[in-house]
Coordinates of C-alpha atoms in Angstrom, one line a residue:
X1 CA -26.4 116.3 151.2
X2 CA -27.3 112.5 153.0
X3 CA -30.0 112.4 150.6
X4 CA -27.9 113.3 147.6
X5 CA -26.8 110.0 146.4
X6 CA -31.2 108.7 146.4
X7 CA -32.4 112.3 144.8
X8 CA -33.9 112.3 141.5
X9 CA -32.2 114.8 139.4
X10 CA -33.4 117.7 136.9
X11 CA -32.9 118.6 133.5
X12 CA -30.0 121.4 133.6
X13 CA -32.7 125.3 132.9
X14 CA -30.5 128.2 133.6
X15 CA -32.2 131.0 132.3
X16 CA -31.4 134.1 134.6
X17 CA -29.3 136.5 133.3
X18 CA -27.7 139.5 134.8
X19 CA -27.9 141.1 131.5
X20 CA -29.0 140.1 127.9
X21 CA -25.7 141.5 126.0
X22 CA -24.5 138.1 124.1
X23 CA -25.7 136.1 121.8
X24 CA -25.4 133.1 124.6
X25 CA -28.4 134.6 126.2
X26 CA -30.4 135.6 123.6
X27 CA -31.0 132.0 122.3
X28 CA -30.4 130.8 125.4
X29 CA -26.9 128.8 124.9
X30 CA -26.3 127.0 127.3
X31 CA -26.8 123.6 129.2
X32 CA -27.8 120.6 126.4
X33 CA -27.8 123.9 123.9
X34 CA -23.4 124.8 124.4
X35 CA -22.8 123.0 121.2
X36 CA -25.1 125.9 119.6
X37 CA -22.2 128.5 121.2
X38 CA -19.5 126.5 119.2
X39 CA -21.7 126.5 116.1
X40 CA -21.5 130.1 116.0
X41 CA -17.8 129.9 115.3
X42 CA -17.8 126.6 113.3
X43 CA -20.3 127.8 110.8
X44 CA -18.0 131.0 109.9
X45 CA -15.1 128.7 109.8
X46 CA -17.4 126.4 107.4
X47 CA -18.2 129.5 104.9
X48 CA -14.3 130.2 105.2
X49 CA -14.1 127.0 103.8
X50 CA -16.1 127.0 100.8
X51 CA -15.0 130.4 100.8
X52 CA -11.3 128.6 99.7
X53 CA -12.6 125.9 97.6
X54 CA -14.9 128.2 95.4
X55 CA -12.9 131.9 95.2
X56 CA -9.6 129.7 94.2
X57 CA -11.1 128.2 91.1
X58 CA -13.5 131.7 90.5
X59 CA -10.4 133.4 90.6
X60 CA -8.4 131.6 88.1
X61 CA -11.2 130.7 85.6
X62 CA -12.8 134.6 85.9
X63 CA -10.0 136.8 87.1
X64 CA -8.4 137.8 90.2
X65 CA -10.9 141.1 90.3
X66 CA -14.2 139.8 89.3
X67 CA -13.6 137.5 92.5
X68 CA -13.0 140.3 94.7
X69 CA -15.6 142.4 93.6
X70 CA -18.2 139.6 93.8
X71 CA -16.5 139.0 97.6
X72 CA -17.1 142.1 98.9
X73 CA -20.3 142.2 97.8
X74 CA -20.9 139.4 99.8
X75 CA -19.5 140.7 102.1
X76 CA -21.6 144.0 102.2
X77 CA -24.8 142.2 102.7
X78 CA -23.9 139.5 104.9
X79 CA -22.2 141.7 107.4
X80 CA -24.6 144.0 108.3
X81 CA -27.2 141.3 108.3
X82 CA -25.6 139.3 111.3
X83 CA -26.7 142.4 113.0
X84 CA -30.0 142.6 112.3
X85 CA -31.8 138.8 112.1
X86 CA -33.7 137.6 114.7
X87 CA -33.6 134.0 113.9
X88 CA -30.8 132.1 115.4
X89 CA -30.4 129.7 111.9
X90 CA -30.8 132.9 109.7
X91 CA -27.7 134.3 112.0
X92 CA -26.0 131.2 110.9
X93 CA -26.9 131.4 107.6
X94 CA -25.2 135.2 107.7
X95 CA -22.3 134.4 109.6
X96 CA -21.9 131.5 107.1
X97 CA -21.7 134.2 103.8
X98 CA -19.5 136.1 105.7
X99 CA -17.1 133.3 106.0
X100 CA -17.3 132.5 102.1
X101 CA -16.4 136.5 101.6
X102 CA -14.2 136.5 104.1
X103 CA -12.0 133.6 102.5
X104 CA -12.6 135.2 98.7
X105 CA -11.3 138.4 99.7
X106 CA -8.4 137.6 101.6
X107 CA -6.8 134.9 98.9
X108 CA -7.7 137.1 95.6
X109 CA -5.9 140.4 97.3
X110 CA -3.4 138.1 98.4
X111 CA -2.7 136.8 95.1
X112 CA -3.0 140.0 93.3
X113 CA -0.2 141.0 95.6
X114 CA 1.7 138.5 94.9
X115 CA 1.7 138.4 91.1
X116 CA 2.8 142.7 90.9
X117 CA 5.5 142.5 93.0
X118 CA 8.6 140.7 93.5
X119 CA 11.5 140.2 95.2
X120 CA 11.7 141.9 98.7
X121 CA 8.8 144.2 97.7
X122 CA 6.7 141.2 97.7
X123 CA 7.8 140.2 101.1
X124 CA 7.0 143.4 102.6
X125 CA 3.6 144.2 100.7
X126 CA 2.5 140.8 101.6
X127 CA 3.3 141.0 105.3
X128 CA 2.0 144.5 105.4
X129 CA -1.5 143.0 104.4
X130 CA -0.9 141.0 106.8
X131 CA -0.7 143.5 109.4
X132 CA -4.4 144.7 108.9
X133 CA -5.7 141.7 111.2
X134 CA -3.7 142.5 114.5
X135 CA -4.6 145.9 113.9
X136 CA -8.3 145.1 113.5
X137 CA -8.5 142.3 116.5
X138 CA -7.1 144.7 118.8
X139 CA -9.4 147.8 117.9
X140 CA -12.5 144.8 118.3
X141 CA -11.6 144.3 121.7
X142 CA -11.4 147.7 122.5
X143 CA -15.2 148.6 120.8
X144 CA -16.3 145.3 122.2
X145 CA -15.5 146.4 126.1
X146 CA -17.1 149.6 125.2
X147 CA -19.9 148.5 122.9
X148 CA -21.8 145.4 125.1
X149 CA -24.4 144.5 123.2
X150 CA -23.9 142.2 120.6
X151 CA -26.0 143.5 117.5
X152 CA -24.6 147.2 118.1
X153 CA -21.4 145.9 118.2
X154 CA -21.8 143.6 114.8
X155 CA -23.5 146.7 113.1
X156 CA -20.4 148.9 114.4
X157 CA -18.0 146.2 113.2
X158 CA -19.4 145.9 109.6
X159 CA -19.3 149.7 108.6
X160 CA -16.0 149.4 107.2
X161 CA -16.6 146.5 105.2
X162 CA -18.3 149.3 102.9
X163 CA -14.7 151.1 102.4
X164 CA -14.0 148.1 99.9
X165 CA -15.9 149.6 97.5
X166 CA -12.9 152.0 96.7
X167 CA -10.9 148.6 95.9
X168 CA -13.7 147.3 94.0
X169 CA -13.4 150.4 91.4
X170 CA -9.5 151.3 91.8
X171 CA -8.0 147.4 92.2
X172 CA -6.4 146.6 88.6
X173 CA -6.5 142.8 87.2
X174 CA -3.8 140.8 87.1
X175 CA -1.5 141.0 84.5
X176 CA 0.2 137.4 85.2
X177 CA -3.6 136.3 85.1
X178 CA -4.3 138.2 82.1
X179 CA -1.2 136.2 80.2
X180 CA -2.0 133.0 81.2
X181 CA -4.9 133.4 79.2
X182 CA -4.0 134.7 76.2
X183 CA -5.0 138.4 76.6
X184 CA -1.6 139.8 76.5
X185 CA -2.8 143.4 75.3
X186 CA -4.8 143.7 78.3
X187 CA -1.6 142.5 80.3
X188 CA 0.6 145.3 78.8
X189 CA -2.6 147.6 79.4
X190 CA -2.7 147.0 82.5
X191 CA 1.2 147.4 83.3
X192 CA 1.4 150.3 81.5
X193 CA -0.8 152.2 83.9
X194 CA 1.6 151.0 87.1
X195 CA 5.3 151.2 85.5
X196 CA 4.8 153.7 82.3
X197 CA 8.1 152.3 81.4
X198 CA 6.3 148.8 80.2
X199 CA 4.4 150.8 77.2
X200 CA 8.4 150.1 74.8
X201 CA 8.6 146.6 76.3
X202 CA 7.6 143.6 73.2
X203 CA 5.1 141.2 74.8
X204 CA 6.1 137.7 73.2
X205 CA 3.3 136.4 71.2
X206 CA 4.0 133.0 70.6
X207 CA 3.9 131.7 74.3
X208 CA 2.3 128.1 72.6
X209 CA 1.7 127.3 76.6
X210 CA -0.9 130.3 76.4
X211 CA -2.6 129.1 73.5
X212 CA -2.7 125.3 74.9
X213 CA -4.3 126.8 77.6
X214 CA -6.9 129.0 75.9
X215 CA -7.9 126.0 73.3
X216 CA -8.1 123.8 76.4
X217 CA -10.6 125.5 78.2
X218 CA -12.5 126.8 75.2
X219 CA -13.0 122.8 74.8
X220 CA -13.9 121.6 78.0
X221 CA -16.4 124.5 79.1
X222 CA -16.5 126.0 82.0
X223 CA -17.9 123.4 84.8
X224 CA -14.8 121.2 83.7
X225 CA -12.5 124.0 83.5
X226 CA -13.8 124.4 87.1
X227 CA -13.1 121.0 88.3
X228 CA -9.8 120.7 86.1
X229 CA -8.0 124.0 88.2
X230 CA -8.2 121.3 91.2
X231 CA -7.2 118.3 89.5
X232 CA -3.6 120.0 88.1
X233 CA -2.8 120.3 91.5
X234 CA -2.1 116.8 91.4
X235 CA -1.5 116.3 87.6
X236 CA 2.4 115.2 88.6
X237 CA 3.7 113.5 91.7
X238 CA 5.8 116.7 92.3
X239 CA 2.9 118.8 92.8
X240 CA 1.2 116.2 94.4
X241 CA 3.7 116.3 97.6
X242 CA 3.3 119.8 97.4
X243 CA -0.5 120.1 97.4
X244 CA -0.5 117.5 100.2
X245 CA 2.3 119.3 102.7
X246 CA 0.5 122.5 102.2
X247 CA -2.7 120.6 103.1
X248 CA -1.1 119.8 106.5
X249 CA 0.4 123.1 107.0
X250 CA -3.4 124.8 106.5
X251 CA -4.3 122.4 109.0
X252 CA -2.3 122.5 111.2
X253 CA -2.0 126.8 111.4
X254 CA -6.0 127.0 111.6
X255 CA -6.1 124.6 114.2
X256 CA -3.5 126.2 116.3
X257 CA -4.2 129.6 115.5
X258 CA -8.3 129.0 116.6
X259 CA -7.5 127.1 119.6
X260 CA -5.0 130.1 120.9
X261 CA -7.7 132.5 120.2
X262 CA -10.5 130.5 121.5
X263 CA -9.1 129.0 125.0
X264 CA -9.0 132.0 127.2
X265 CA -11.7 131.1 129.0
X266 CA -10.2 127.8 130.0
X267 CA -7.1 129.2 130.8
X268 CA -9.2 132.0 132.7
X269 CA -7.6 134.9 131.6
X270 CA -10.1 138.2 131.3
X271 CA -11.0 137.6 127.8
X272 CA -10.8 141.4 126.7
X273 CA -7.0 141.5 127.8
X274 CA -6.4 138.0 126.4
X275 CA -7.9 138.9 122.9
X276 CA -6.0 142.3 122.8
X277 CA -3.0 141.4 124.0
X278 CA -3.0 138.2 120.8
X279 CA -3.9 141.0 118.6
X280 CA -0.5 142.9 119.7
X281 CA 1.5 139.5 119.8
X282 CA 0.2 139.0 116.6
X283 CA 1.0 142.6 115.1
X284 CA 4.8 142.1 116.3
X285 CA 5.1 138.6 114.8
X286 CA 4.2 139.8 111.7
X287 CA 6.8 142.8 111.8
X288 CA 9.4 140.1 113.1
X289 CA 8.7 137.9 110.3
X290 CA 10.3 140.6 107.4
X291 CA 13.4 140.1 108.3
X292 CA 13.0 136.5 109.1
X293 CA 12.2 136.1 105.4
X294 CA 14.6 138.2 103.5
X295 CA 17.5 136.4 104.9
X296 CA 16.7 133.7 106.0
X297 CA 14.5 132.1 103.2
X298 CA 10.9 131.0 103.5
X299 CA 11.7 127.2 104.2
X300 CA 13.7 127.2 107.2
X301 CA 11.4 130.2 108.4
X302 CA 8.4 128.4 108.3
X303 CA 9.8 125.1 110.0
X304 CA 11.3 126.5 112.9
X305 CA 8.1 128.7 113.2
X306 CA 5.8 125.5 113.1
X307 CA 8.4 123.1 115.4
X308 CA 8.6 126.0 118.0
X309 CA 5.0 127.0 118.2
X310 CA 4.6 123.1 118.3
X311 CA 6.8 122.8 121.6
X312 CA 5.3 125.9 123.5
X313 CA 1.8 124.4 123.4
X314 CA 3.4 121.1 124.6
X315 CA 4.8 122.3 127.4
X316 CA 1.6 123.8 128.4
X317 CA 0.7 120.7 129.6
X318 CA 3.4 120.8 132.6
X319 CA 2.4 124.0 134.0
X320 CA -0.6 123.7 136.8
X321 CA -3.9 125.4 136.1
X322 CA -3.4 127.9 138.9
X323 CA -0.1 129.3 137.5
X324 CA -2.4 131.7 135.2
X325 CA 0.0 134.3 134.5
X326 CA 3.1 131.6 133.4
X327 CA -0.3 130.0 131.6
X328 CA -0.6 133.2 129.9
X329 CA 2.7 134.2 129.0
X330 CA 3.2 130.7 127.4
X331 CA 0.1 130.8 125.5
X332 CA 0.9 134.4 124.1
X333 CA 4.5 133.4 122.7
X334 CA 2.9 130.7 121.0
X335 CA 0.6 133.0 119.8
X336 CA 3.2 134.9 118.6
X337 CA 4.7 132.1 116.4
X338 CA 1.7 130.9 115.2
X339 CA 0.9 134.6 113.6
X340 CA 4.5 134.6 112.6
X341 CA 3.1 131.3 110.6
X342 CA 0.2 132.6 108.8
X343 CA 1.8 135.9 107.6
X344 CA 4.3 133.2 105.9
X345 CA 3.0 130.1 105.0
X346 CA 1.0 131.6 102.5
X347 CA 3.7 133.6 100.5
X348 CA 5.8 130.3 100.7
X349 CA 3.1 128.2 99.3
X350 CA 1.7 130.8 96.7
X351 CA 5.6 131.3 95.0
X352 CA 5.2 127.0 95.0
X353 CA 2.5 126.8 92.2
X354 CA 2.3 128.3 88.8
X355 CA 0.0 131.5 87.6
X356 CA -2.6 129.4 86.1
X357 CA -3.3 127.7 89.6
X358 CA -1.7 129.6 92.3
X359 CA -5.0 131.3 93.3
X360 CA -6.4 127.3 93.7
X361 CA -3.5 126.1 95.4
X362 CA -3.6 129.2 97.7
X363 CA -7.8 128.7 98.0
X364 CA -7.2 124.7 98.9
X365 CA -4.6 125.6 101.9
X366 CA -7.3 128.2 103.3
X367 CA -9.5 125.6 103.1
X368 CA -7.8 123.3 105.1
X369 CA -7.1 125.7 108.0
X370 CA -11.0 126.7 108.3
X371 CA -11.2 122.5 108.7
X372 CA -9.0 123.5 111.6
X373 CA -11.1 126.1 112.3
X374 CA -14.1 124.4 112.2
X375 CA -13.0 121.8 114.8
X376 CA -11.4 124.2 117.1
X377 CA -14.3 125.3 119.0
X378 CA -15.8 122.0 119.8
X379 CA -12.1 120.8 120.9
X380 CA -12.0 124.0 123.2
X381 CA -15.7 123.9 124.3
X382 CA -15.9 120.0 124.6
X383 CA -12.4 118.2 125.4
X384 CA -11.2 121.0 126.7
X385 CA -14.2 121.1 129.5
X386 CA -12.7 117.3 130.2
X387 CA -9.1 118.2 130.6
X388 CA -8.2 121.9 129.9
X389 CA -4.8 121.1 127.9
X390 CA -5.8 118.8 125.6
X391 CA -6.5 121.5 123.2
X392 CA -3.1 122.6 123.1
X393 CA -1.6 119.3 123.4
X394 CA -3.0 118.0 120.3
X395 CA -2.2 121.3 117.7
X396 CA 1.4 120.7 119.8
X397 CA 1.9 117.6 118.1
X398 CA 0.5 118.2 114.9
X399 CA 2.8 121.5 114.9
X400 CA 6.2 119.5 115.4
X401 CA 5.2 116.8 113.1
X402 CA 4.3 119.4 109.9
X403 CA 7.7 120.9 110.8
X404 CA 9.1 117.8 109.1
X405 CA 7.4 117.7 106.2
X406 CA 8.2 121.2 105.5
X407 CA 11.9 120.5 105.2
X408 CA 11.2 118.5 102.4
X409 CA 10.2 121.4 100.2
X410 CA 12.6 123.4 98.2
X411 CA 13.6 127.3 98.8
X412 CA 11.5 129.3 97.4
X413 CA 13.3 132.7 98.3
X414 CA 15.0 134.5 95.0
X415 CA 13.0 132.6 92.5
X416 CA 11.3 133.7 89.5
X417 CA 7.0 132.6 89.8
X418 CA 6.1 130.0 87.2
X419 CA 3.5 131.1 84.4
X420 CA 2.4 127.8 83.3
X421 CA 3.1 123.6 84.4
X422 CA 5.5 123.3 81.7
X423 CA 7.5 125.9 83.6
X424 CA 7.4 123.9 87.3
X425 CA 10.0 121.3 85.4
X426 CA 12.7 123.5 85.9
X427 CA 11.7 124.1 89.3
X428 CA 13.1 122.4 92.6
X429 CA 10.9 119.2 93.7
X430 CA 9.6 117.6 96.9
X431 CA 12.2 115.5 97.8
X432 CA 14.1 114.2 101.2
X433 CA 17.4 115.2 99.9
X434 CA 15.5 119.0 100.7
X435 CA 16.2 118.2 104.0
X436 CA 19.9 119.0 104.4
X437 CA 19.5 121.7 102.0
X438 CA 20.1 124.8 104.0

């Protein structure tokens, strides 16, 4: 120790392992290679993202069920695969297609959902869906303290991915998405199979919006029909705002939600009780949300959710390290809300947009929580090494502000979904008079 301060100093090579069950020491992550840990993460949260920018357009140009089935089989290959590569860049590469999968498959379902049901049926359906992801982040915990090393435990984990092929061959189209291009026999096909009732039901044939919209794309091909679903989102001022809220509020929700998930370790918590104890927090969020949403309406739901999540990851920052289990408990309610936030944001922003662009809009706020995402394991690993609240202090802030801006949309609760642009007219608009409507 005298000499310490005149030693010459060594280049940081831990290589001894007590075991070689992780993907840490197989490719040796750690020392100048920890960034390479967070990568792992980043890169699914990257595919996620293109996931979201590619399925939304996909979807609405090609149908909701051409971009699930060409999801899942994505999906099939790219899961198993993880398993079985060698090569830590091909592992990326792998983890990377499951992201983009991952991202197709959740939005398309979602937005088939959306567009067969109504009312308080949606609301239910949707949040039921929802409930699949507790469900499935608490069994991983489980098969991962039982199941240690990390290629059994991918190839374990991916075997179900091959149960989608029942949706592939049973999931019908959408009949909203079937109207909004014209092929209304299909639409009345396809209804007639779900509510046999439909089959007397006169199918107006002179929607001129429909046509408009057929002639357009017809016209422009597809790479511009492409680009074009993205541009309408900001084709008026009105949707504009919108687009641009719901931009924050992906943000925002990915960021927090990762960062939850992710910090365990620097809260040190075992990390097989903290994961399945945020997977039961997160099943009862999503159960407390129903009600939440029935009567009280999606746009105070969702502000309160995001101001109070907001304000439990602030006061994180005045609890000492030490206090693990007040640490914990803390971290777990926000948890809580933060779930509560992704099983709603989603329903609130899909009734925002019209059919022809709904899938987009919903694809575009998915892709701004996987930037979220993508940055919450280098803010846990990195600036949460410097100071271990930072993390939480910075998706606090961001929380209470998005809060705000959510106030400024209008209720969405009761309201018939809009087919086509000319319909949003009639619709409530972004403005700051929203704010005192309660």
């Amino acid at each position: 120790m005298n000499n310490l301060e005149t030693a010459s100093s060594k280049p940081c090579q831990y290589y001894r392992y007590s075991n070689r069950e992780s993907v840490v020491t197989e490719w040796d992550l750690v020392c100048d290679n920890v960034a390479k840990k967070s990568n792992i993460q980043a890169v699914l949260a990257f595919g996620k993202f293109i996931g979201g920018l590619l399925f939304g357009s996909i979807s609405d140009i090609y149908g909701r069920k051409f971009a699930f089935n060409l999801a899942a089989l994505i999906y099939m290959f790219s899961g198993p695969s993880a398993a079985l590569i060698d090569s830590y860049v091909l592992f990326l590469f792998a983890r990377f297609l499951i992201g983009v999968a991952g991202s197709g498959l959740y939005e398309t379902s979602y937005t088939i959902l959306t567009e067969l049901t109504s009312g308080k049926t949606r609301t239910l359906l949707c949040l039921l869906m929802n409930m699949s992801y507790p469900i499935g982040y608490i069994l991983t915990s489980i098969i991962a303290y039982y199941i240690r090393p990390w290629r059994k435990l991918l190839l374990v984990l991916s075997l179900p991915i091959f149960g989608l092929l029942i949706q592939c061959w049973f999931l019908p189209e959408s009949p909203k998405w079937l109207l909004s291009q014209g092929r209304k026999k299909q639409a009345l096909m396809t209804m007639a199979k779900l509510v046999p009732s439909v089959v007397n039901t006169d199918i107006d044939n002179n929607d001129k919006d429909n046509v408009q919209i057929k002639m357009t794309k017809k016209s422009n091909g597809k790479c511009m029909e492409f680009l074009s679903a993205y541009t309408s989102l900001f084709s008026t001022l009105d949707l504009s705002a919108k687009t641009v809220i719901s931009l924050f509020c992906g943000l925002s929700c990915g960021l927090s939600y990762y960062v939850i998930a992710l910090n365990g370790d620097n809260i040190t918590a075992d990390r097989y009780v903290y994961v399945a104890l945020s997977g039961i927090f997160e099943g009862v969020s999503y159960v407390f949300t129903v009600p939440l949403l029935i009567y009280v309406g999606r746009k105070k739901a969702v502000s309160c959710l995001f101001f109070l999540s907001g304000i439990l990851q602030l006061i994180l920052f005045a609890i000492p390290q030490e206090k693990v289990n007040i640490l914990l408990c803390v971290t777990l309610v926000a948890r809580f809300f933060v779930s509560a936030l992704f099983s709603t944001i989603v329903l609130f922003i899909s009734e925002l947009y019209p059919t022809i662009i709904r899938n987009t809009g919903i694809g575009m706020l998915l892709t701004f929580s996987q930037i979220g995402s993508i940055i919450a394991p280098y803010i846990v690993d990195i600036l949460g090494a410097k100071a271990w609240y930072i993390p939480s202090t910075v998706c606090g802030a961001l929380s209470v502000f998005v809060s705000s801006l959510i106030l400024m949309l209008p209720e969405t609760r009761k309201t018939v979904l809009p087919n086509t642009l000319e319909e949003m007219k009639n619709i409530n608009s972004v403005k700051l008079s929203n704010c005192f409507k309660f």
